[in-house]
Amino acid sequence: MATKRGSWKTRYGFYLLAVGSACGLGNLWRFPYVVGENGGGAFILLYGFMALAIGAPLLIAELMLGKGTRRSVIVATQQMGQKSGVRSLRWVGRLAVLVSIVVLSYYSVISGWVLHFLTQFLISLFSSSDQVVDKTNLAALMSNGWLQLMLASAHILITVVVVVKGVQQGLERWIGYTMPLFVALVAILVMRSFSLPSTPEVLRFLFYPDFSKLTWSSLNHALGHVFFTLSVGFGTMVTFGSYMREEDHIPTAGFRVTIVDTMISMIAVVMIFPVAFQASNVPLTDPALMFEVLPKYLLGVPGGVLFGLAFFVCLYLAALNASIGLLEVVVSNWVDAQKEMERGKATWYSGAIALLLTVLPALSSSIFKDIRVGGRSLIENLDSLLINWLLPVVALGILIAFNMGISEKEKELGFVDKDKFVSYSMYPHWLFILRWAGPIVILLGLLLQIVGVFTQ
Ligand code: PHE
């Protein structure tokens, strides 16, 4: 079944790609406001539990699907469909790729916001301080739809050029080198924000679980974000798995990626919330939360402009890395499914589709600001549709395809390593989660969310 396909020379290559794809705006931008929306501590507990109990096992399954078939998600699920006789399983892969391209289009809008602050900090280095405050004003960016569209388009173009030129491996290595700097900057920020007077209140909010704050939708919000942040349900990990070396141990890799990603999300909340609580009038539930509080705070501290510039450069590189992953999924699926399609052409076409799709979310807070559904803006609704509704459905589909198409023997071979006792003892639990707990929890989450919609 396995055909000749490129694979990494070292294990390092896989981690760079998988961790790079998982850690992005989802951790620093999205997680804090989702925690704000769902009331703090209790949600963080729920989220952490779901990441380990459902996210990691599914991540392992996706990697195994890719490593076993040496194919991207569309062809992989097609093969599962043929093996099990349930041909409709091929729709799972198609839906995953559709979700990927729509997510890329709206992820580009947020990456555009990062680009905006990056350039503003750069300009601020050379201008007087009172001009600076104006320029980092989020409201100005929000009301300027064309600027947002331009920035998002620039981001898509950069992503396409990187993938077309085939320089992503070099770039990824380079991004890997900047990550220690990013970690250092974040550590400094965490220490600084912990010295703010709001800290005791924040700690209580984040780590004292008040379960009455959870809503009907909280379980699904936790699951949706777990899938989004781990890049599960997009087919990304299937593609990465298809490049793994024969001797790589999938469960170890899956767990490591989950742990690193979850830790970064936790650090993000302890970094953002003290500053957000300090600036009392910021709604914690607003998708612009990070962009609202961080630049203003940085401008108020000595050396903040340089610090802010370094921070936003690193954040942009992380966003770019994640976007490259998203685009690669679309391209690799396209080329895998349609043999005569040339890689370069597929990349430009995918970029063009993303560009078209980005118009709506980019203009959401300006020209389309009056289009509100359920009291929420277009971009918020798109986010919710993709991450809280579609992603859990695709994840469930991948679980079903995996259970039906991969034999017991293959699963055991991929999971159990004779030299690792943990892999032995975890194996039955993993099977149980894939077969029962995972599907039931995902269905329950969706059901509760539907109840939430009707009781709103
Ligand atoms: N996991 C990324 C983030 O948290 C988003 C992403 C999803 C990237 C799917 C690639 C593929 O920002």
CSV table of C-alpha atoms and ligand atoms in Angstrom, one decimal:
chain,number,residue,atom,x,y,z
A,1,MET,CA,0.0,0.0,0.0
A,2,ALA,CA,2.8,2.4,0.9
A,3,THR,CA,4.3,4.1,-2.1
A,4,LYS,CA,7.6,6.0,-2.3
A,5,ARG,CA,7.3,9.3,-0.6
A,6,GLY,CA,9.7,11.8,1.0
A,7,SER,CA,10.3,11.4,4.7
A,8,TRP,CA,12.4,13.3,7.2
A,9,LYS,CA,16.0,12.4,7.8
A,10,THR,CA,15.7,13.1,11.5
A,11,ARG,CA,13.0,13.1,14.1
A,12,TYR,CA,13.7,16.8,14.7
A,13,GLY,CA,12.1,17.6,11.3
A,14,PHE,CA,8.8,16.0,12.3
A,15,TYR,CA,8.6,17.8,15.6
A,16,LEU,CA,9.4,21.1,14.1
A,17,LEU,CA,6.6,20.7,11.7
A,18,ALA,CA,4.0,19.2,14.0
A,19,VAL,CA,4.7,21.6,17.0
A,20,GLY,CA,5.0,24.5,14.6
A,21,SER,CA,1.6,23.7,13.1
A,22,ALA,CA,0.0,23.2,16.5
A,23,CYS,CA,1.4,26.3,18.2
A,24,GLY,CA,0.0,29.4,16.7
A,25,LEU,CA,-2.6,32.1,17.0
A,26,GLY,CA,-4.9,29.4,18.5
A,27,ASN,CA,-2.8,29.4,21.7
A,28,LEU,CA,-2.1,33.1,22.1
A,29,TRP,CA,-5.0,34.8,20.5
A,30,ARG,CA,-7.9,32.4,20.6
A,31,PHE,CA,-7.5,30.5,23.9
A,32,PRO,CA,-7.6,33.5,26.2
A,33,TYR,CA,-10.9,34.9,25.0
A,34,VAL,CA,-12.5,31.4,24.8
A,35,VAL,CA,-11.5,31.0,28.5
A,36,GLY,CA,-13.0,34.5,29.1
A,37,GLU,CA,-16.2,33.5,27.3
A,38,ASN,CA,-16.6,30.3,29.4
A,39,GLY,CA,-15.9,31.8,32.8
A,40,GLY,CA,-12.3,30.9,33.6
A,41,GLY,CA,-11.0,28.1,35.9
A,42,ALA,CA,-13.6,25.4,35.4
A,43,PHE,CA,-13.3,25.7,31.7
A,44,ILE,CA,-9.5,25.5,31.9
A,45,LEU,CA,-9.8,22.2,33.8
A,46,LEU,CA,-12.3,20.9,31.3
A,47,TYR,CA,-10.1,22.0,28.4
A,48,GLY,CA,-6.9,20.4,29.8
A,49,PHE,CA,-8.8,17.1,30.5
A,50,MET,CA,-10.2,17.1,27.0
A,51,ALA,CA,-6.9,17.8,25.4
A,52,LEU,CA,-5.3,14.8,27.0
A,53,ALA,CA,-8.2,12.4,27.0
A,54,ILE,CA,-9.7,13.1,23.5
A,55,GLY,CA,-7.2,15.4,21.6
A,56,ALA,CA,-4.1,13.3,22.0
A,57,PRO,CA,-5.7,10.0,21.1
A,58,LEU,CA,-7.2,11.5,18.0
A,59,LEU,CA,-3.9,13.2,17.1
A,60,ILE,CA,-2.3,9.8,17.3
A,61,ALA,CA,-5.0,8.2,15.2
A,62,GLU,CA,-4.5,10.9,12.5
A,63,LEU,CA,-0.8,10.4,12.4
A,64,MET,CA,-1.3,6.7,12.2
A,65,LEU,CA,-3.7,7.1,9.3
A,66,GLY,CA,-1.1,9.0,7.4
A,67,LYS,CA,1.8,6.8,8.3
A,68,GLY,CA,-0.1,3.7,7.4
A,69,THR,CA,-1.4,4.8,4.0
A,70,ARG,CA,1.4,7.2,3.1
A,71,ARG,CA,-1.3,9.4,1.7
A,72,SER,CA,-3.1,12.7,2.5
A,73,VAL,CA,-6.5,12.7,4.2
A,74,ILE,CA,-8.7,12.6,1.1
A,75,VAL,CA,-7.1,9.5,-0.4
A,76,ALA,CA,-6.5,8.0,3.0
A,77,THR,CA,-10.3,8.2,3.9
A,78,GLN,CA,-11.1,7.0,0.4
A,79,GLN,CA,-9.0,3.9,1.1
A,80,MET,CA,-10.7,3.4,4.4
A,81,GLY,CA,-14.0,3.6,2.6
A,82,GLN,CA,-13.0,1.0,0.1
A,83,LYS,CA,-11.6,-1.3,2.8
A,84,SER,CA,-14.7,-1.1,5.0
A,85,GLY,CA,-17.2,-1.0,2.2
A,86,VAL,CA,-18.6,2.3,3.4
A,87,ARG,CA,-17.8,4.4,0.5
A,88,SER,CA,-19.3,7.6,1.9
A,89,LEU,CA,-16.3,7.8,4.3
A,90,ARG,CA,-14.5,9.6,1.5
A,91,TRP,CA,-16.5,12.7,2.3
A,92,VAL,CA,-14.8,13.0,5.6
A,93,GLY,CA,-11.5,13.8,3.9
A,94,ARG,CA,-13.1,16.2,1.5
A,95,LEU,CA,-14.8,18.0,4.4
A,96,ALA,CA,-11.5,18.2,6.3
A,97,VAL,CA,-9.9,20.0,3.3
A,98,LEU,CA,-12.8,22.3,2.9
A,99,VAL,CA,-12.5,23.3,6.6
A,100,SER,CA,-8.8,23.8,6.1
A,101,ILE,CA,-9.1,26.3,3.3
A,102,VAL,CA,-11.9,28.3,5.0
A,103,VAL,CA,-9.9,28.4,8.2
A,104,LEU,CA,-6.9,29.6,6.3
A,105,SER,CA,-8.9,32.5,4.9
A,106,TYR,CA,-10.0,33.6,8.3
A,107,TYR,CA,-6.7,32.8,10.0
A,108,SER,CA,-5.2,35.2,7.5
A,109,VAL,CA,-7.3,38.1,8.8
A,110,ILE,CA,-6.0,37.6,12.3
A,111,SER,CA,-2.5,37.1,10.9
A,112,GLY,CA,-3.1,40.5,9.2
A,113,TRP,CA,-3.9,42.1,12.6
A,114,VAL,CA,-0.5,40.7,13.8
A,115,LEU,CA,1.2,42.2,10.7
A,116,HIS,CA,-0.5,45.6,11.5
A,117,PHE,CA,0.9,45.7,15.0
A,118,LEU,CA,4.3,44.5,13.9
A,119,THR,CA,4.5,47.4,11.4
A,120,GLN,CA,3.2,49.9,13.9
A,121,PHE,CA,5.8,49.0,16.5
A,122,LEU,CA,8.4,49.2,13.8
A,123,ILE,CA,7.2,52.7,12.8
A,124,SER,CA,7.0,53.6,16.4
A,125,LEU,CA,10.7,53.0,16.9
A,126,PHE,CA,11.3,56.1,14.7
A,127,SER,CA,8.5,58.4,15.8
A,128,SER,CA,7.5,60.4,18.8
A,129,SER,CA,5.6,58.6,21.6
A,130,ASP,CA,2.3,60.5,21.3
A,131,GLN,CA,1.9,59.4,17.7
A,132,VAL,CA,2.5,55.8,18.8
A,133,VAL,CA,-0.6,55.5,21.0
A,134,ASP,CA,-2.8,56.5,18.2
A,135,LYS,CA,-1.3,54.1,15.8
A,136,THR,CA,-1.7,51.1,18.0
A,137,ASN,CA,-5.3,51.9,18.4
A,138,LEU,CA,-7.3,48.7,17.6
A,139,ALA,CA,-10.5,50.6,16.9
A,140,ALA,CA,-8.8,52.3,13.9
A,141,LEU,CA,-7.8,49.0,12.5
A,142,MET,CA,-11.3,47.5,13.1
A,143,SER,CA,-13.1,50.2,11.3
A,144,ASN,CA,-10.8,50.1,8.3
A,145,GLY,CA,-11.9,47.1,6.3
A,146,TRP,CA,-9.7,47.7,3.3
A,147,LEU,CA,-6.6,47.8,5.4
A,148,GLN,CA,-7.6,44.5,7.0
A,149,LEU,CA,-8.3,43.0,3.5
A,150,MET,CA,-4.9,44.3,2.3
A,151,LEU,CA,-3.1,42.8,5.3
A,152,ALA,CA,-4.8,39.5,5.0
A,153,SER,CA,-4.1,39.3,1.3
A,154,ALA,CA,-0.4,40.2,1.9
A,155,HIS,CA,-0.3,37.3,4.4
A,156,ILE,CA,-1.8,34.8,2.0
A,157,LEU,CA,0.6,36.0,-0.7
A,158,ILE,CA,3.6,35.5,1.6
A,159,THR,CA,2.3,32.0,2.5
A,160,VAL,CA,1.8,31.0,-1.1
A,161,VAL,CA,5.2,32.3,-2.2
A,162,VAL,CA,6.9,30.3,0.6
A,163,VAL,CA,5.1,27.1,-0.4
A,164,VAL,CA,5.6,27.6,-4.1
A,165,LYS,CA,9.3,28.3,-3.8
A,166,GLY,CA,9.6,25.2,-1.7
A,167,VAL,CA,11.6,27.0,0.9
A,168,GLN,CA,9.3,26.1,3.8
A,169,GLN,CA,11.8,23.5,5.2
A,170,GLY,CA,14.5,26.2,5.4
A,171,LEU,CA,12.0,28.7,6.8
A,172,GLU,CA,10.7,26.2,9.3
A,173,ARG,CA,14.2,25.6,10.6
A,174,TRP,CA,14.7,29.3,10.8
A,175,ILE,CA,11.4,29.8,12.7
A,176,GLY,CA,12.6,27.0,15.0
A,177,TYR,CA,15.6,29.1,15.9
A,178,THR,CA,13.4,32.1,16.7
A,179,MET,CA,11.2,30.1,19.1
A,180,PRO,CA,13.6,30.2,22.0
A,181,LEU,CA,13.5,34.0,21.7
A,182,PHE,CA,9.7,33.9,21.7
A,183,VAL,CA,9.7,31.7,24.8
A,184,ALA,CA,12.1,34.2,26.5
A,185,LEU,CA,9.9,37.2,25.6
A,186,VAL,CA,6.8,35.4,26.8
A,187,ALA,CA,8.5,34.4,30.1
A,188,ILE,CA,9.5,38.1,30.7
A,189,LEU,CA,5.9,39.2,29.9
A,190,VAL,CA,4.5,36.6,32.3
A,191,MET,CA,6.8,37.8,35.1
A,192,ARG,CA,6.0,41.4,34.4
A,193,SER,CA,2.2,40.9,34.3
A,194,PHE,CA,2.4,38.9,37.5
A,195,SER,CA,3.7,41.9,39.3
A,196,LEU,CA,0.6,43.8,38.4
A,197,PRO,CA,-1.9,44.5,41.3
A,198,SER,CA,-4.6,42.5,39.5
A,199,THR,CA,-2.7,39.2,39.9
A,200,PRO,CA,-4.6,37.7,43.0
A,201,GLU,CA,-7.9,38.4,41.3
A,202,VAL,CA,-6.6,36.8,38.1
A,203,LEU,CA,-5.3,33.7,39.8
A,204,ARG,CA,-8.7,33.2,41.4
A,205,PHE,CA,-10.4,33.6,38.1
A,206,LEU,CA,-8.1,31.2,36.3
A,207,PHE,CA,-7.4,28.5,38.9
A,208,TYR,CA,-10.4,28.5,41.2
A,209,PRO,CA,-12.9,26.4,39.3
A,210,ASP,CA,-16.4,27.7,39.6
A,211,PHE,CA,-18.4,25.1,37.7
A,212,SER,CA,-21.6,27.2,37.7
A,213,LYS,CA,-19.9,29.4,35.1
A,214,LEU,CA,-19.9,26.7,32.5
A,215,THR,CA,-22.7,26.9,29.9
A,216,TRP,CA,-24.4,24.3,27.7
A,217,SER,CA,-21.9,25.0,25.0
A,218,SER,CA,-18.7,24.8,27.2
A,219,LEU,CA,-18.0,21.1,26.5
A,220,ASN,CA,-18.1,21.7,22.8
A,221,HIS,CA,-16.2,24.9,23.0
A,222,ALA,CA,-13.5,23.0,24.8
A,223,LEU,CA,-13.5,20.2,22.3
A,224,GLY,CA,-13.6,22.5,19.3
A,225,HIS,CA,-10.6,24.5,20.6
A,226,VAL,CA,-8.7,21.3,21.4
A,227,PHE,CA,-9.1,20.2,17.8
A,228,PHE,CA,-8.2,23.6,16.4
A,229,THR,CA,-5.2,24.1,18.5
A,230,LEU,CA,-3.8,20.6,18.0
A,231,SER,CA,-4.5,20.9,14.2
A,232,VAL,CA,-6.7,17.8,14.4
A,233,GLY,CA,-9.7,17.4,12.1
A,234,PHE,CA,-8.1,19.2,9.3
A,235,GLY,CA,-6.1,16.4,7.9
A,236,THR,CA,-2.9,18.2,8.7
A,237,MET,CA,-1.6,15.5,11.0
A,238,VAL,CA,-2.5,12.8,8.4
A,239,THR,CA,-0.2,14.6,5.9
A,240,PHE,CA,2.6,15.0,8.5
A,241,GLY,CA,2.1,11.3,9.5
A,242,SER,CA,2.6,10.3,5.9
A,243,TYR,CA,6.1,11.8,6.0
A,244,MET,CA,7.1,10.0,9.3
A,245,ARG,CA,9.9,7.5,9.3
A,246,GLU,CA,9.1,3.9,9.7
A,247,GLU,CA,10.8,3.6,13.1
A,248,ASP,CA,9.1,6.7,14.6
A,249,HIS,CA,6.9,5.9,17.6
A,250,ILE,CA,3.6,7.6,16.9
A,251,PRO,CA,2.0,7.7,20.5
A,252,THR,CA,5.1,9.3,22.0
A,253,ALA,CA,5.1,12.0,19.2
A,254,GLY,CA,1.4,12.6,19.7
A,255,PHE,CA,1.7,13.0,23.4
A,256,ARG,CA,4.7,15.3,23.2
A,257,VAL,CA,2.9,17.6,20.7
A,258,THR,CA,-0.2,17.7,23.0
A,259,ILE,CA,1.8,18.6,26.1
A,260,VAL,CA,3.9,21.3,24.5
A,261,ASP,CA,0.8,22.9,22.9
A,262,THR,CA,-1.3,22.8,26.1
A,263,MET,CA,1.5,24.3,28.1
A,264,ILE,CA,1.8,27.2,25.7
A,265,SER,CA,-1.9,27.8,26.0
A,266,MET,CA,-1.7,27.9,29.7
A,267,ILE,CA,1.2,30.3,29.6
A,268,ALA,CA,-0.8,32.5,27.2
A,269,VAL,CA,-3.6,32.9,29.7
A,270,VAL,CA,-1.4,33.8,32.6
A,271,MET,CA,0.3,36.3,30.4
A,272,ILE,CA,-2.8,38.0,29.0
A,273,PHE,CA,-5.2,38.0,31.9
A,274,PRO,CA,-3.4,40.2,34.5
A,275,VAL,CA,-3.0,42.9,31.9
A,276,ALA,CA,-6.7,42.5,30.8
A,277,PHE,CA,-7.9,42.7,34.4
A,278,GLN,CA,-5.8,45.8,34.9
A,279,ALA,CA,-7.4,47.6,32.0
A,280,SER,CA,-10.7,47.1,33.6
A,281,ASN,CA,-13.0,48.1,30.7
A,282,VAL,CA,-11.9,45.4,28.3
A,283,PRO,CA,-14.5,42.6,27.7
A,284,LEU,CA,-12.7,39.3,28.3
A,285,THR,CA,-15.0,37.6,25.8
A,286,ASP,CA,-13.9,39.7,22.8
A,287,PRO,CA,-11.9,38.1,20.0
A,288,ALA,CA,-9.8,41.2,19.9
A,289,LEU,CA,-8.8,40.7,23.6
A,290,MET,CA,-5.1,40.1,23.1
A,291,PHE,CA,-4.7,42.9,20.5
A,292,GLU,CA,-6.7,45.2,22.7
A,293,VAL,CA,-4.6,44.8,25.9
A,294,LEU,CA,-1.0,43.9,24.9
A,295,PRO,CA,0.1,46.7,22.6
A,296,LYS,CA,-1.3,49.4,25.0
A,297,TYR,CA,0.4,47.8,27.9
A,298,LEU,CA,3.8,47.4,26.2
A,299,LEU,CA,3.8,51.1,25.1
A,300,GLY,CA,3.5,52.1,28.8
A,301,VAL,CA,6.6,50.3,30.0
A,302,PRO,CA,10.2,51.4,29.4
A,303,GLY,CA,11.7,49.6,26.3
A,304,GLY,CA,8.2,48.5,25.4
A,305,VAL,CA,8.4,49.5,21.8
A,306,LEU,CA,11.4,47.3,21.0
A,307,PHE,CA,10.0,44.5,23.1
A,308,GLY,CA,6.6,44.8,21.3
A,309,LEU,CA,8.3,44.7,17.9
A,310,ALA,CA,10.2,41.5,18.8
A,311,PHE,CA,7.1,39.9,20.3
A,312,PHE,CA,4.9,40.6,17.2
A,313,VAL,CA,7.7,39.5,14.8
A,314,CYS,CA,7.8,36.1,16.7
A,315,LEU,CA,4.0,35.9,16.8
A,316,TYR,CA,3.8,36.6,13.1
A,317,LEU,CA,6.4,33.9,12.3
A,318,ALA,CA,4.3,31.4,14.4
A,319,ALA,CA,1.2,32.4,12.5
A,320,LEU,CA,3.0,32.1,9.2
A,321,ASN,CA,4.2,28.6,10.1
A,322,ALA,CA,0.7,27.5,11.0
A,323,SER,CA,-0.7,29.0,7.7
A,324,ILE,CA,2.0,27.2,5.7
A,325,GLY,CA,0.7,23.9,7.3
A,326,LEU,CA,-2.8,24.7,6.4
A,327,LEU,CA,-2.0,25.5,2.8
A,328,GLU,CA,0.2,22.5,2.5
A,329,VAL,CA,-2.7,20.2,3.5
A,330,VAL,CA,-4.8,21.6,0.7
A,331,VAL,CA,-2.1,21.4,-1.8
A,332,SER,CA,-0.9,17.9,-0.9
A,333,ASN,CA,-4.5,16.6,-1.0
A,334,TRP,CA,-5.1,18.2,-4.4
A,335,VAL,CA,-1.9,16.7,-5.9
A,336,ASP,CA,-2.6,13.3,-4.3
A,337,ALA,CA,-6.1,13.2,-5.5
A,338,GLN,CA,-5.5,14.6,-9.0
A,339,LYS,CA,-2.3,13.2,-10.3
A,340,GLU,CA,-2.0,15.5,-13.3
A,341,MET,CA,-2.2,18.6,-11.1
A,342,GLU,CA,1.1,20.3,-10.8
A,343,ARG,CA,2.2,21.3,-7.3
A,344,GLY,CA,3.0,24.9,-8.1
A,345,LYS,CA,-0.3,25.4,-9.9
A,346,ALA,CA,-2.3,23.8,-7.1
A,347,THR,CA,-0.6,26.2,-4.6
A,348,TRP,CA,-1.5,29.3,-6.6
A,349,TYR,CA,-5.1,28.1,-7.1
A,350,SER,CA,-5.5,27.3,-3.4
A,351,GLY,CA,-4.1,30.8,-2.5
A,352,ALA,CA,-6.6,32.4,-4.9
A,353,ILE,CA,-9.5,30.6,-3.4
A,354,ALA,CA,-8.3,31.6,0.1
A,355,LEU,CA,-8.0,35.1,-1.1
A,356,LEU,CA,-11.6,35.2,-2.4
A,357,LEU,CA,-12.9,33.6,0.9
A,358,THR,CA,-11.0,36.1,3.0
A,359,VAL,CA,-13.1,39.1,1.8
A,360,LEU,CA,-16.0,38.3,4.1
A,361,PRO,CA,-14.2,38.0,7.4
A,362,ALA,CA,-11.8,40.8,6.5
A,363,LEU,CA,-14.7,43.3,6.1
A,364,SER,CA,-16.7,41.8,9.0
A,365,SER,CA,-16.0,44.7,11.4
A,366,SER,CA,-16.4,47.5,8.9
A,367,ILE,CA,-18.6,47.3,5.7
A,368,PHE,CA,-20.4,44.2,7.0
A,369,LYS,CA,-20.6,45.3,10.6
A,370,ASP,CA,-24.3,45.5,10.7
A,371,ILE,CA,-24.7,41.9,9.6
A,372,ARG,CA,-25.1,40.2,12.9
A,373,VAL,CA,-26.5,36.8,13.7
A,374,GLY,CA,-27.4,36.0,17.3
A,375,GLY,CA,-25.8,39.3,18.4
A,376,ARG,CA,-22.4,38.3,16.9
A,377,SER,CA,-20.4,39.6,14.1
A,378,LEU,CA,-19.7,37.8,10.9
A,379,ILE,CA,-16.2,36.7,11.8
A,380,GLU,CA,-17.4,35.5,15.2
A,381,ASN,CA,-20.1,33.4,13.5
A,382,LEU,CA,-17.7,32.0,11.0
A,383,ASP,CA,-15.3,31.1,13.8
A,384,SER,CA,-18.1,29.4,15.7
A,385,LEU,CA,-19.4,27.6,12.6
A,386,LEU,CA,-16.0,26.2,11.7
A,387,ILE,CA,-14.6,25.4,15.1
A,388,ASN,CA,-17.6,24.7,17.3
A,389,TRP,CA,-19.7,22.8,14.7
A,390,LEU,CA,-17.8,21.6,11.7
A,391,LEU,CA,-14.5,20.6,13.3
A,392,PRO,CA,-16.1,18.2,15.9
A,393,VAL,CA,-18.1,16.6,13.1
A,394,VAL,CA,-15.0,16.1,10.9
A,395,ALA,CA,-13.1,14.8,13.9
A,396,LEU,CA,-15.9,12.3,14.6
A,397,GLY,CA,-15.8,11.3,10.9
A,398,ILE,CA,-12.0,10.7,11.0
A,399,LEU,CA,-12.5,8.6,14.2
A,400,ILE,CA,-15.1,6.5,12.4
A,401,ALA,CA,-13.0,6.1,9.3
A,402,PHE,CA,-10.0,5.1,11.4
A,403,ASN,CA,-12.0,2.5,13.4
A,404,MET,CA,-13.5,1.0,10.3
A,405,GLY,CA,-10.6,1.0,8.0
A,406,ILE,CA,-7.6,0.2,10.2
A,407,SER,CA,-7.4,-3.4,11.4
A,408,GLU,CA,-6.8,-4.4,15.0
A,409,LYS,CA,-3.4,-5.7,14.1
A,410,GLU,CA,-2.3,-2.4,12.4
A,411,LYS,CA,-3.5,-0.4,15.4
A,412,GLU,CA,-1.5,-2.6,17.8
A,413,LEU,CA,1.6,-2.5,15.6
A,414,GLY,CA,1.5,1.2,15.4
A,415,PHE,CA,0.8,1.8,19.1
A,416,VAL,CA,2.6,-0.8,21.1
A,417,ASP,CA,6.3,-0.6,21.4
A,418,LYS,CA,7.8,-3.7,23.1
A,419,ASP,CA,10.3,-1.6,25.0
A,420,LYS,CA,7.9,0.9,26.4
A,421,PHE,CA,5.7,-0.3,29.2
A,422,VAL,CA,3.5,2.7,29.1
A,423,SER,CA,2.5,2.0,25.5
A,424,TYR,CA,1.5,-1.5,26.6
A,425,SER,CA,-0.7,-0.2,29.4
A,426,MET,CA,-2.1,2.7,27.5
A,427,TYR,CA,-3.1,0.6,24.5
A,428,PRO,CA,-6.5,-0.6,25.7
A,429,HIS,CA,-7.4,2.9,27.0
A,430,TRP,CA,-6.6,4.4,23.6
A,431,LEU,CA,-8.7,1.8,21.8
A,432,PHE,CA,-11.6,2.5,24.3
A,433,ILE,CA,-11.4,6.2,23.7
A,434,LEU,CA,-11.3,5.8,19.9
A,435,ARG,CA,-14.2,3.4,19.8
A,436,TRP,CA,-16.5,4.6,22.6
A,437,ALA,CA,-15.5,7.6,24.8
A,438,GLY,CA,-14.4,9.8,21.9
A,439,PRO,CA,-17.5,9.5,19.7
A,440,ILE,CA,-19.8,9.7,22.7
A,441,VAL,CA,-18.2,12.8,24.1
A,442,ILE,CA,-18.2,14.6,20.7
A,443,LEU,CA,-21.8,13.7,20.2
A,444,LEU,CA,-22.7,14.8,23.7
A,445,GLY,CA,-20.9,18.1,23.1
A,446,LEU,CA,-22.8,18.8,19.9
A,447,LEU,CA,-26.1,17.9,21.6
A,448,LEU,CA,-25.5,20.1,24.6
A,449,GLN,CA,-24.6,22.9,22.2
A,450,ILE,CA,-27.8,22.5,20.3
A,451,VAL,CA,-29.7,22.7,23.7
A,452,GLY,CA,-27.7,25.8,24.4
A,453,VAL,CA,-28.8,27.4,21.1
A,454,PHE,CA,-32.4,26.9,22.0
A,455,THR,CA,-32.2,28.0,25.6
A,456,GLN,CA,-30.2,31.2,24.8
B,1,PHE,N1,-3.2,24.9,15.4
B,1,PHE,C1,-3.0,26.1,14.9
B,1,PHE,C2,-3.2,27.2,16.0
B,1,PHE,O1,-3.4,26.9,17.1
B,1,PHE,C3,-4.1,26.4,13.8
B,1,PHE,C4,-3.9,25.3,12.7
B,1,PHE,C5,-4.9,24.4,12.5
B,1,PHE,C6,-2.8,25.3,11.9
B,1,PHE,C7,-4.8,23.5,11.5
B,1,PHE,C8,-2.7,24.3,10.9
B,1,PHE,C9,-3.6,23.4,10.7
B,1,PHE,O2,-3.0,28.4,15.7
